[in-house]
Structure formats: structure tokens, C-alpha cells
PDB file of C-alpha atoms in Angstrom:
ATOM      1  CA  UNK A 727      48.613 102.287 -52.852  1.00  0.00           C
ATOM      2  CA  UNK A 728      49.730 101.323 -56.331  1.00  0.00           C
ATOM      3  CA  UNK A 729      47.624  98.159 -56.153  1.00  0.00           C
ATOM      4  CA  UNK A 730      44.608  99.836 -54.512  1.00  0.00           C
ATOM      5  CA  UNK A 731      44.357 102.723 -56.983  1.00  0.00           C
ATOM      6  CA  UNK A 732      43.597 100.611 -60.101  1.00  0.00           C
ATOM      7  CA  UNK A 733      41.033  98.610 -58.109  1.00  0.00           C
ATOM      8  CA  UNK A 734      39.386 101.815 -56.901  1.00  0.00           C
ATOM      9  CA  UNK A 735      39.359 103.163 -60.458  1.00  0.00           C
ATOM     10  CA  UNK A 736      37.631  99.984 -61.672  1.00  0.00           C
ATOM     11  CA  UNK A 737      35.022 100.192 -58.913  1.00  0.00           C
ATOM     12  CA  UNK A 738      34.317 103.837 -59.684  1.00  0.00           C
ATOM     13  CA  UNK A 739      34.008 103.046 -63.393  1.00  0.00           C
ATOM     14  CA  UNK A 740      31.630 100.185 -62.585  1.00  0.00           C
ATOM     15  CA  UNK A 741      29.584 102.489 -60.373  1.00  0.00           C
ATOM     16  CA  UNK A 742      29.336 105.117 -63.140  1.00  0.00           C
ATOM     17  CA  UNK A 743      28.174 102.590 -65.704  1.00  0.00           C
ATOM     18  CA  UNK A 744      25.626 101.019 -63.351  1.00  0.00           C
ATOM     19  CA  UNK A 745      24.211 104.465 -62.574  1.00  0.00           C
ATOM     20  CA  UNK A 746      23.975 105.261 -66.298  1.00  0.00           C
ATOM     21  CA  UNK A 747      22.180 101.979 -66.886  1.00  0.00           C
ATOM     22  CA  UNK A 748      19.716 102.614 -64.051  1.00  0.00           C
ATOM     23  CA  UNK A 749      19.012 106.128 -65.331  1.00  0.00           C
ATOM     24  CA  UNK A 750      18.444 104.796 -68.851  1.00  0.00           C
ATOM     25  CA  UNK A 751      15.935 102.219 -67.601  1.00  0.00           C
ATOM     26  CA  UNK A 752      14.140 104.837 -65.503  1.00  0.00           C
ATOM     27  CA  UNK A 753      13.863 107.254 -68.436  1.00  0.00           C
ATOM     28  CA  UNK A 754      12.470 104.584 -70.727  1.00  0.00           C
ATOM     29  CA  UNK A 755      10.121 103.446 -67.963  1.00  0.00           C
ATOM     30  CA  UNK A 756       8.713 106.970 -67.588  1.00  0.00           C
ATOM     31  CA  UNK A 757       7.849 107.006 -71.275  1.00  0.00           C
ATOM     32  CA  UNK A 758       6.478 103.451 -71.218  1.00  0.00           C
ATOM     33  CA  UNK A 759       4.403 104.176 -68.097  1.00  0.00           C
ATOM     34  CA  UNK A 760       2.499 106.856 -69.993  1.00  0.00           C
ATOM     35  CA  UNK A 761       1.303 104.157 -72.392  1.00  0.00           C
ATOM     36  CA  UNK A 762       1.044 101.397 -69.778  1.00  0.00           C
ATOM     37  CA  UNK A 763      -2.659 100.697 -70.399  1.00  0.00           C
ATOM     38  CA  UNK A 764      -2.169 100.647 -74.173  1.00  0.00           C
ATOM     39  CA  UNK A 765       0.805  98.281 -73.803  1.00  0.00           C
ATOM     40  CA  UNK A 766      -1.230  95.874 -71.710  1.00  0.00           C
ATOM     41  CA  UNK A 767      -4.162  96.033 -74.123  1.00  0.00           C
ATOM     42  CA  UNK A 768      -1.764  95.114 -76.932  1.00  0.00           C
ATOM     43  CA  UNK A 769      -0.281  92.280 -74.871  1.00  0.00           C
ATOM     44  CA  UNK A 770      -3.721  90.941 -73.977  1.00  0.00           C
ATOM     45  CA  UNK A 771      -4.955  90.945 -77.580  1.00  0.00           C
ATOM     46  CA  UNK A 772      -4.148  87.260 -78.273  1.00  0.00           C
ATOM     47  CA  UNK A 773      -6.209  86.232 -75.240  1.00  0.00           C
ATOM     48  CA  UNK A 774      -9.105  88.622 -75.844  1.00  0.00           C
ATOM     49  CA  UNK A 775      -9.500  87.331 -79.394  1.00  0.00           C
ATOM     50  CA  UNK A 776      -9.857  83.748 -78.142  1.00  0.00           C
ATOM     51  CA  UNK A 777     -12.102  84.399 -75.132  1.00  0.00           C
ATOM     52  CA  UNK A 778     -15.695  83.173 -75.481  1.00  0.00           C
ATOM     53  CA  UNK A 779     -18.253  85.801 -76.342  1.00  0.00           C
ATOM     54  CA  UNK A 780     -19.532  87.684 -73.316  1.00  0.00           C
ATOM     55  CA  UNK A 781     -16.454  87.008 -71.169  1.00  0.00           C
ATOM     56  CA  UNK A 782     -13.491  89.208 -70.319  1.00  0.00           C
ATOM     57  CA  UNK A 783     -10.357  89.316 -68.216  1.00  0.00           C
ATOM     58  CA  UNK A 784     -10.706  89.853 -64.477  1.00  0.00           C
ATOM     59  CA  UNK A 785      -8.700  91.234 -61.548  1.00  0.00           C
ATOM     60  CA  UNK A 786      -8.781  89.182 -58.361  1.00  0.00           C
ATOM     61  CA  UNK A 787      -6.906  91.756 -56.272  1.00  0.00           C
ATOM     62  CA  UNK A 788      -7.886  95.348 -55.545  1.00  0.00           C
ATOM     63  CA  UNK A 789      -4.540  96.863 -56.583  1.00  0.00           C
ATOM     64  CA  UNK A 790      -3.928  94.550 -59.558  1.00  0.00           C
ATOM     65  CA  UNK A 791      -5.566  96.774 -62.212  1.00  0.00           C
ATOM     66  CA  UNK A 792      -3.247  99.611 -61.209  1.00  0.00           C
ATOM     67  CA  UNK A 793       0.081  97.820 -60.700  1.00  0.00           C
ATOM     68  CA  UNK A 794      -0.029  95.205 -63.475  1.00  0.00           C
ATOM     69  CA  UNK A 795       0.249  97.650 -66.422  1.00  0.00           C
ATOM     70  CA  UNK A 796       3.148  99.408 -64.691  1.00  0.00           C
ATOM     71  CA  UNK A 797       4.863  96.069 -64.137  1.00  0.00           C
ATOM     72  CA  UNK A 798       4.598  95.481 -67.867  1.00  0.00           C
ATOM     73  CA  UNK A 799       5.915  98.989 -68.551  1.00  0.00           C
ATOM     74  CA  UNK A 800       8.963  98.271 -66.375  1.00  0.00           C
ATOM     75  CA  UNK A 801       9.675  95.019 -68.248  1.00  0.00           C
ATOM     76  CA  UNK A 802       9.316  96.862 -71.564  1.00  0.00           C
ATOM     77  CA  UNK A 803      11.730  99.534 -70.313  1.00  0.00           C
ATOM     78  CA  UNK A 804      14.386  96.913 -69.549  1.00  0.00           C
ATOM     79  CA  UNK A 805      13.839  95.208 -72.912  1.00  0.00           C
ATOM     80  CA  UNK A 806      14.130  98.484 -74.821  1.00  0.00           C
ATOM     81  CA  UNK A 807      17.201  99.553 -72.858  1.00  0.00           C
ATOM     82  CA  UNK A 808      19.049  96.248 -73.399  1.00  0.00           C
ATOM     83  CA  UNK A 809      21.258  97.570 -76.258  1.00  0.00           C
ATOM     84  CA  UNK A 810      22.363 100.507 -74.100  1.00  0.00           C
ATOM     85  CA  UNK A 811      22.902  98.238 -71.081  1.00  0.00           C
ATOM     86  CA  UNK A 812      25.079  95.937 -73.176  1.00  0.00           C
ATOM     87  CA  UNK A 813      26.995  98.933 -74.493  1.00  0.00           C
ATOM     88  CA  UNK A 814      27.758  99.980 -70.915  1.00  0.00           C
ATOM     89  CA  UNK A 815      28.858  96.446 -70.096  1.00  0.00           C
ATOM     90  CA  UNK A 816      31.038  96.395 -73.186  1.00  0.00           C
ATOM     91  CA  UNK A 817      32.600  99.731 -72.262  1.00  0.00           C
ATOM     92  CA  UNK A 818      33.544  98.335 -68.853  1.00  0.00           C
ATOM     93  CA  UNK A 819      35.110  95.049 -70.002  1.00  0.00           C
ATOM     94  CA  UNK A 820      36.640  96.214 -73.304  1.00  0.00           C
ATOM     95  CA  UNK A 821      39.877  97.652 -71.821  1.00  0.00           C
ATOM     96  CA  UNK A 822      40.741  94.208 -70.440  1.00  0.00           C
ATOM     97  CA  UNK A 823      40.324  92.366 -73.746  1.00  0.00           C
ATOM     98  CA  UNK A 824      42.789  91.665 -76.540  1.00  0.00           C
ATOM     99  CA  UNK A 825      42.172  93.183 -79.959  1.00  0.00           C
ATOM    100  CA  UNK A 826      41.053  89.809 -81.396  1.00  0.00           C
ATOM    101  CA  UNK A 827      38.582  89.367 -78.523  1.00  0.00           C
ATOM    102  CA  UNK A 828      37.197  92.870 -79.036  1.00  0.00           C
ATOM    103  CA  UNK A 829      36.394  92.094 -82.671  1.00  0.00           C
ATOM    104  CA  UNK A 830      34.539  88.982 -81.538  1.00  0.00           C
ATOM    105  CA  UNK A 831      32.473  90.471 -78.694  1.00  0.00           C
ATOM    106  CA  UNK A 832      30.527  93.107 -80.645  1.00  0.00           C
ATOM    107  CA  UNK A 833      29.048  90.689 -83.223  1.00  0.00           C
ATOM    108  CA  UNK A 834      28.116  88.313 -80.407  1.00  0.00           C
ATOM    109  CA  UNK A 835      26.420  91.066 -78.388  1.00  0.00           C
ATOM    110  CA  UNK A 836      24.464  92.342 -81.388  1.00  0.00           C
ATOM    111  CA  UNK A 837      23.444  88.875 -82.560  1.00  0.00           C
ATOM    112  CA  UNK A 838      22.426  87.709 -79.081  1.00  0.00           C
ATOM    113  CA  UNK A 839      20.291  90.828 -78.583  1.00  0.00           C
ATOM    114  CA  UNK A 840      18.644  90.416 -81.976  1.00  0.00           C
ATOM    115  CA  UNK A 841      18.005  86.701 -81.397  1.00  0.00           C
ATOM    116  CA  UNK A 842      16.382  87.412 -78.031  1.00  0.00           C
ATOM    117  CA  UNK A 843      14.033  89.941 -79.640  1.00  0.00           C
ATOM    118  CA  UNK A 844      13.238  87.491 -82.442  1.00  0.00           C
ATOM    119  CA  UNK A 845      12.483  84.774 -79.888  1.00  0.00           C
ATOM    120  CA  UNK A 846      10.091  87.044 -77.979  1.00  0.00           C
ATOM    121  CA  UNK A 847       8.404  88.118 -81.238  1.00  0.00           C
ATOM    122  CA  UNK A 848       8.023  84.482 -82.313  1.00  0.00           C
ATOM    123  CA  UNK A 849       6.421  83.718 -78.951  1.00  0.00           C
ATOM    124  CA  UNK A 850       3.942  86.613 -79.230  1.00  0.00           C
ATOM    125  CA  UNK A 851       2.894  86.196 -82.856  1.00  0.00           C
ATOM    126  CA  UNK A 852       3.024  82.393 -83.170  1.00  0.00           C
ATOM    127  CA  UNK A 853       3.203  80.467 -79.907  1.00  0.00           C
ATOM    128  CA  UNK A 854       0.910  82.443 -77.593  1.00  0.00           C
ATOM    129  CA  UNK A 855      -2.070  82.665 -79.990  1.00  0.00           C
ATOM    130  CA  UNK A 856      -1.906  78.909 -80.702  1.00  0.00           C
ATOM    131  CA  UNK A 857      -1.493  77.984 -77.041  1.00  0.00           C
ATOM    132  CA  UNK A 858      -4.291  80.290 -75.870  1.00  0.00           C
ATOM    133  CA  UNK A 859      -6.659  79.033 -78.539  1.00  0.00           C
ATOM    134  CA  UNK A 860      -5.978  75.473 -77.366  1.00  0.00           C
ATOM    135  CA  UNK A 861      -6.430  76.320 -73.680  1.00  0.00           C
ATOM    136  CA  UNK A 862      -9.713  78.172 -74.191  1.00  0.00           C
ATOM    137  CA  UNK A 863     -11.203  75.445 -76.384  1.00  0.00           C
ATOM    138  CA  UNK A 864     -10.041  72.732 -73.983  1.00  0.00           C
ATOM    139  CA  UNK A 865     -12.001  74.228 -71.072  1.00  0.00           C
ATOM    140  CA  UNK A 866     -14.561  71.733 -69.706  1.00  0.00           C
ATOM    141  CA  UNK A 867     -18.264  72.367 -70.286  1.00  0.00           C
ATOM    142  CA  UNK A 868     -19.707  74.794 -67.772  1.00  0.00           C
ATOM    143  CA  UNK A 869     -16.321  76.432 -67.036  1.00  0.00           C
ATOM    144  CA  UNK A 870     -16.140  80.132 -67.836  1.00  0.00           C
ATOM    145  CA  UNK A 871     -12.675  81.205 -68.990  1.00  0.00           C
ATOM    146  CA  UNK A 872     -11.926  84.521 -67.245  1.00  0.00           C
ATOM    147  CA  UNK A 873      -8.176  84.958 -66.781  1.00  0.00           C
ATOM    148  CA  UNK A 874      -6.720  87.212 -64.090  1.00  0.00           C
ATOM    149  CA  UNK A 875      -4.714  90.052 -65.653  1.00  0.00           C
ATOM    150  CA  UNK A 876      -1.715  89.542 -63.335  1.00  0.00           C
ATOM    151  CA  UNK A 877      -1.642  85.778 -63.970  1.00  0.00           C
ATOM    152  CA  UNK A 878      -1.827  86.382 -67.713  1.00  0.00           C
ATOM    153  CA  UNK A 879       1.103  88.812 -67.573  1.00  0.00           C
ATOM    154  CA  UNK A 880       3.216  86.295 -65.646  1.00  0.00           C
ATOM    155  CA  UNK A 881       2.284  83.590 -68.157  1.00  0.00           C
ATOM    156  CA  UNK A 882       3.248  85.720 -71.170  1.00  0.00           C
ATOM    157  CA  UNK A 883       6.495  86.969 -69.629  1.00  0.00           C
ATOM    158  CA  UNK A 884       7.496  83.376 -68.858  1.00  0.00           C
ATOM    159  CA  UNK A 885       6.924  82.455 -72.503  1.00  0.00           C
ATOM    160  CA  UNK A 886       8.863  85.514 -73.698  1.00  0.00           C
ATOM    161  CA  UNK A 887      11.883  84.745 -71.512  1.00  0.00           C
ATOM    162  CA  UNK A 888      11.827  81.045 -72.407  1.00  0.00           C
ATOM    163  CA  UNK A 889      11.806  81.688 -76.145  1.00  0.00           C
ATOM    164  CA  UNK A 890      14.250  84.583 -75.891  1.00  0.00           C
ATOM    165  CA  UNK A 891      16.759  82.354 -74.101  1.00  0.00           C
ATOM    166  CA  UNK A 892      16.091  79.412 -76.426  1.00  0.00           C
ATOM    167  CA  UNK A 893      16.845  81.550 -79.473  1.00  0.00           C
ATOM    168  CA  UNK A 894      20.318  82.197 -78.046  1.00  0.00           C
ATOM    169  CA  UNK A 895      21.264  78.619 -78.988  1.00  0.00           C
ATOM    170  CA  UNK A 896      23.468  79.592 -81.994  1.00  0.00           C
ATOM    171  CA  UNK A 897      25.442  82.070 -79.896  1.00  0.00           C
ATOM    172  CA  UNK A 898      25.972  79.477 -77.159  1.00  0.00           C
ATOM    173  CA  UNK A 899      27.228  76.912 -79.673  1.00  0.00           C
ATOM    174  CA  UNK A 900      29.574  79.387 -81.345  1.00  0.00           C
ATOM    175  CA  UNK A 901      31.055  80.372 -77.970  1.00  0.00           C
ATOM    176  CA  UNK A 902      31.511  76.738 -76.934  1.00  0.00           C
ATOM    177  CA  UNK A 903      33.337  75.928 -80.178  1.00  0.00           C
ATOM    178  CA  UNK A 904      35.438  79.091 -80.333  1.00  0.00           C
ATOM    179  CA  UNK A 905      36.564  78.760 -76.712  1.00  0.00           C
ATOM    180  CA  UNK A 906      37.604  75.148 -77.296  1.00  0.00           C
ATOM    181  CA  UNK A 907      35.104  73.705 -74.801  1.00  0.00           C
ATOM    182  CA  UNK A 908      33.851  71.371 -77.516  1.00  0.00           C
ATOM    183  CA  UNK A 909      34.043  70.886 -81.273  1.00  0.00           C
ATOM    184  CA  UNK A 910      31.613  70.869 -84.179  1.00  0.00           C
ATOM    185  CA  UNK A 911      32.319  67.177 -84.756  1.00  0.00           C
ATOM    186  CA  UNK A 912      31.572  66.297 -81.138  1.00  0.00           C
ATOM    187  CA  UNK A 913      28.315  68.258 -81.202  1.00  0.00           C
ATOM    188  CA  UNK A 914      27.227  66.558 -84.405  1.00  0.00           C
ATOM    189  CA  UNK A 915      27.847  63.165 -82.815  1.00  0.00           C
ATOM    190  CA  UNK A 916      25.680  64.189 -79.852  1.00  0.00           C
ATOM    191  CA  UNK A 917      22.842  65.473 -82.071  1.00  0.00           C
ATOM    192  CA  UNK A 918      20.280  62.812 -80.935  1.00  0.00           C
ATOM    193  CA  UNK A 919      20.877  63.650 -77.267  1.00  0.00           C
ATOM    194  CA  UNK A 920      20.643  67.373 -77.960  1.00  0.00           C
ATOM    195  CA  UNK A 921      17.310  66.926 -79.749  1.00  0.00           C
ATOM    196  CA  UNK A 922      15.936  65.033 -76.740  1.00  0.00           C
ATOM    197  CA  UNK A 923      17.403  67.717 -74.483  1.00  0.00           C
ATOM    198  CA  UNK A 924      15.605  70.411 -76.498  1.00  0.00           C
ATOM    199  CA  UNK A 925      12.264  68.781 -75.758  1.00  0.00           C
ATOM    200  CA  UNK A 926      13.202  68.439 -72.083  1.00  0.00           C
ATOM    201  CA  UNK A 927      14.095  72.141 -71.964  1.00  0.00           C
ATOM    202  CA  UNK A 928      10.804  72.932 -73.693  1.00  0.00           C
ATOM    203  CA  UNK A 929       8.996  70.944 -71.009  1.00  0.00           C
ATOM    204  CA  UNK A 930      10.775  72.806 -68.197  1.00  0.00           C
ATOM    205  CA  UNK A 931      10.595  76.356 -69.565  1.00  0.00           C
ATOM    206  CA  UNK A 932       7.074  76.452 -70.984  1.00  0.00           C
ATOM    207  CA  UNK A 933       3.630  75.881 -69.459  1.00  0.00           C
ATOM    208  CA  UNK A 934       2.614  72.211 -69.165  1.00  0.00           C
ATOM    209  CA  UNK A 935       1.151  71.734 -72.629  1.00  0.00           C
ATOM    210  CA  UNK A 936       2.511  69.816 -75.600  1.00  0.00           C
ATOM    211  CA  UNK A 937       1.963  72.691 -78.057  1.00  0.00           C
ATOM    212  CA  UNK A 938       4.212  75.212 -76.276  1.00  0.00           C
ATOM    213  CA  UNK A 939       6.846  72.570 -75.587  1.00  0.00           C
ATOM    214  CA  UNK A 940       6.966  71.479 -79.227  1.00  0.00           C
ATOM    215  CA  UNK A 941       6.974  75.040 -80.560  1.00  0.00           C
ATOM    216  CA  UNK A 942       9.999  75.741 -78.362  1.00  0.00           C
ATOM    217  CA  UNK A 943      11.876  72.503 -79.035  1.00  0.00           C
ATOM    218  CA  UNK A 944      11.647  72.612 -82.837  1.00  0.00           C
ATOM    219  CA  UNK A 945      13.164  76.129 -83.203  1.00  0.00           C
ATOM    220  CA  UNK A 946      15.892  75.125 -80.726  1.00  0.00           C
ATOM    221  CA  UNK A 947      16.797  72.146 -82.936  1.00  0.00           C
ATOM    222  CA  UNK A 948      16.868  74.338 -86.043  1.00  0.00           C
ATOM    223  CA  UNK A 949      18.921  77.002 -84.280  1.00  0.00           C
ATOM    224  CA  UNK A 950      21.288  74.280 -83.073  1.00  0.00           C
ATOM    225  CA  UNK A 951      21.921  73.330 -86.695  1.00  0.00           C
ATOM    226  CA  UNK A 952      22.427  76.997 -87.601  1.00  0.00           C
ATOM    227  CA  UNK A 953      24.938  77.391 -84.787  1.00  0.00           C
ATOM    228  CA  UNK A 954      26.798  74.281 -85.946  1.00  0.00           C
ATOM    229  CA  UNK A 955      26.984  75.622 -89.491  1.00  0.00           C
ATOM    230  CA  UNK A 956      28.285  79.052 -88.447  1.00  0.00           C
ATOM    231  CA  UNK A 957      30.735  77.594 -85.931  1.00  0.00           C
ATOM    232  CA  UNK A 958      31.966  75.160 -88.579  1.00  0.00           C
ATOM    233  CA  UNK A 959      32.943  78.028 -90.852  1.00  0.00           C
ATOM    234  CA  UNK A 960      35.295  79.577 -88.313  1.00  0.00           C
ATOM    235  CA  UNK A 961      36.256  76.712 -86.025  1.00  0.00           C
ATOM    236  CA  UNK A 962      39.898  75.577 -85.724  1.00  0.00           C
ATOM    237  CA  UNK A 963      38.828  72.287 -87.335  1.00  0.00           C
ATOM    238  CA  UNK A 964      37.744  74.044 -90.508  1.00  0.00           C
ATOM    239  CA  UNK A 965      40.952  76.043 -90.674  1.00  0.00           C
ATOM    240  CA  UNK A 966      43.161  72.969 -90.315  1.00  0.00           C
ATOM    241  CA  UNK A 967      41.164  70.994 -92.882  1.00  0.00           C
ATOM    242  CA  UNK A 968      41.240  73.670 -95.587  1.00  0.00           C
ATOM    243  CA  UNK A 969      44.938  73.263 -96.576  1.00  0.00           C
ATOM    244  CA  UNK A 970      44.502  69.474 -96.858  1.00  0.00           C
ATOM    245  CA  UNK A 971      41.656  69.941 -99.311  1.00  0.00           C
TER     246      UNK A 971
END
């Protein structure tokens, strides 16, 4: 019983925090659903601006015009609730961490959340308008560009997730260095391979066009350098080198 009671307490605590997270997402979704059409109109703006005159978006399924805006509202609800979801996760794992680890986790959670939002914003304001302008202008003569609203949403969400994850590069590097999995020196020596890998990741995560791939790979390379610089300030290597200087 002594061993089962702590396990049961942990499971009950996990259940409470999952329920709180689900309720938070549902509450935000209710609010977002009220503005679902406005949210989709805002999301579709980069495409509508680039569509040829006299054309518009279409819906190839009967239920698509109804469900697509609510799908977007649900995604927005999760994105808005991310700080609260991470807080619940932190509250669950914090009791099992040392004091030094607790001081490290909060900055990482806040920075990773902020970087994900910045990546999604970069995709919306920079990447998507450029990519859509290229796609529309590249359409062969006689082809009318009329994008399905559900396909457009899937396309944009894929870009958002790809850039949000890519912008987590500094956090990933800092964790790798701080946990001892690698070192700043080793990463610097592998810089050429990492640059090539960034373009490969851009090819895999973005639609099959050179513009999106390049616009993802270049920020990843810059963020890699930023992660190296930050990790170098606090890595064990830096601490051991300081007295010798």
C-alpha cells in the first residue's frame, strides 16, 4: 500500500491537470468559435490579395464551409492556451525536479513558447505571402487559380507548424549542450553538415517549392548560431576556460 499510494496520488494529480487543460482549451474554443468566420477571413487574406481579379476561394465539399472555420478556431484555441497548458505540465513535473533544474525549466518553457509564436508570425507575414504570390503567378496560361478553403487551411497550418518547430532550434541546442549530449565546440565543427541538414529539413517540412524551403532553412541557420552563442555563455566549457584566461 505504501508503494501504491504515491502512484495513485500521481495519477490523480495528472488527471486533474489534464482535465484543467481540456477545460481551458474548450473555453478558449468557445470564444474563438464566435469569431470563426472572421479568423478564417484574416487567415485567407494573403491568398485573397494574390488571387487574379474575378476569382475567389471555393469549397469542394458540402460541409466544408461550415467545419473549416471551426477547425481553425480549435487550432487557435490550442495555440492561445499553450502557456496555460505548459504551466499545468510544469506544475506536475516540478515536485520531482531539483532546485537547479527548476530554475532552468521556466526560462526554457517561456522562450520555447515565444519562439514558436515568432516562427508562426514569421510564416504568416513573410513566408506565406511570398510563396502564394509565386504560386499564383506560376500558374500555366488558361488555369484559373481557385483554392479550396480546406486545402488552404491545411497548407497554412503545415507552414505554421514547420516554422514554429524550426524556431525552436536555439532551445534544442541549449538543451543538448547543458545536458552534456554534445558540446559547443563539436557543434561548431559540424556547422557545414548542420547547414545542409537545415535545407533538407526545409525540403521535408515545407511545400515543394524552393522559396519556402529557403525561407525556412536560412532562419534555422541563424537560430543555430544564436543557440551556439547562448549555450557558449553557460556551457561547462566556458566555465572551465574562464579561470585560465
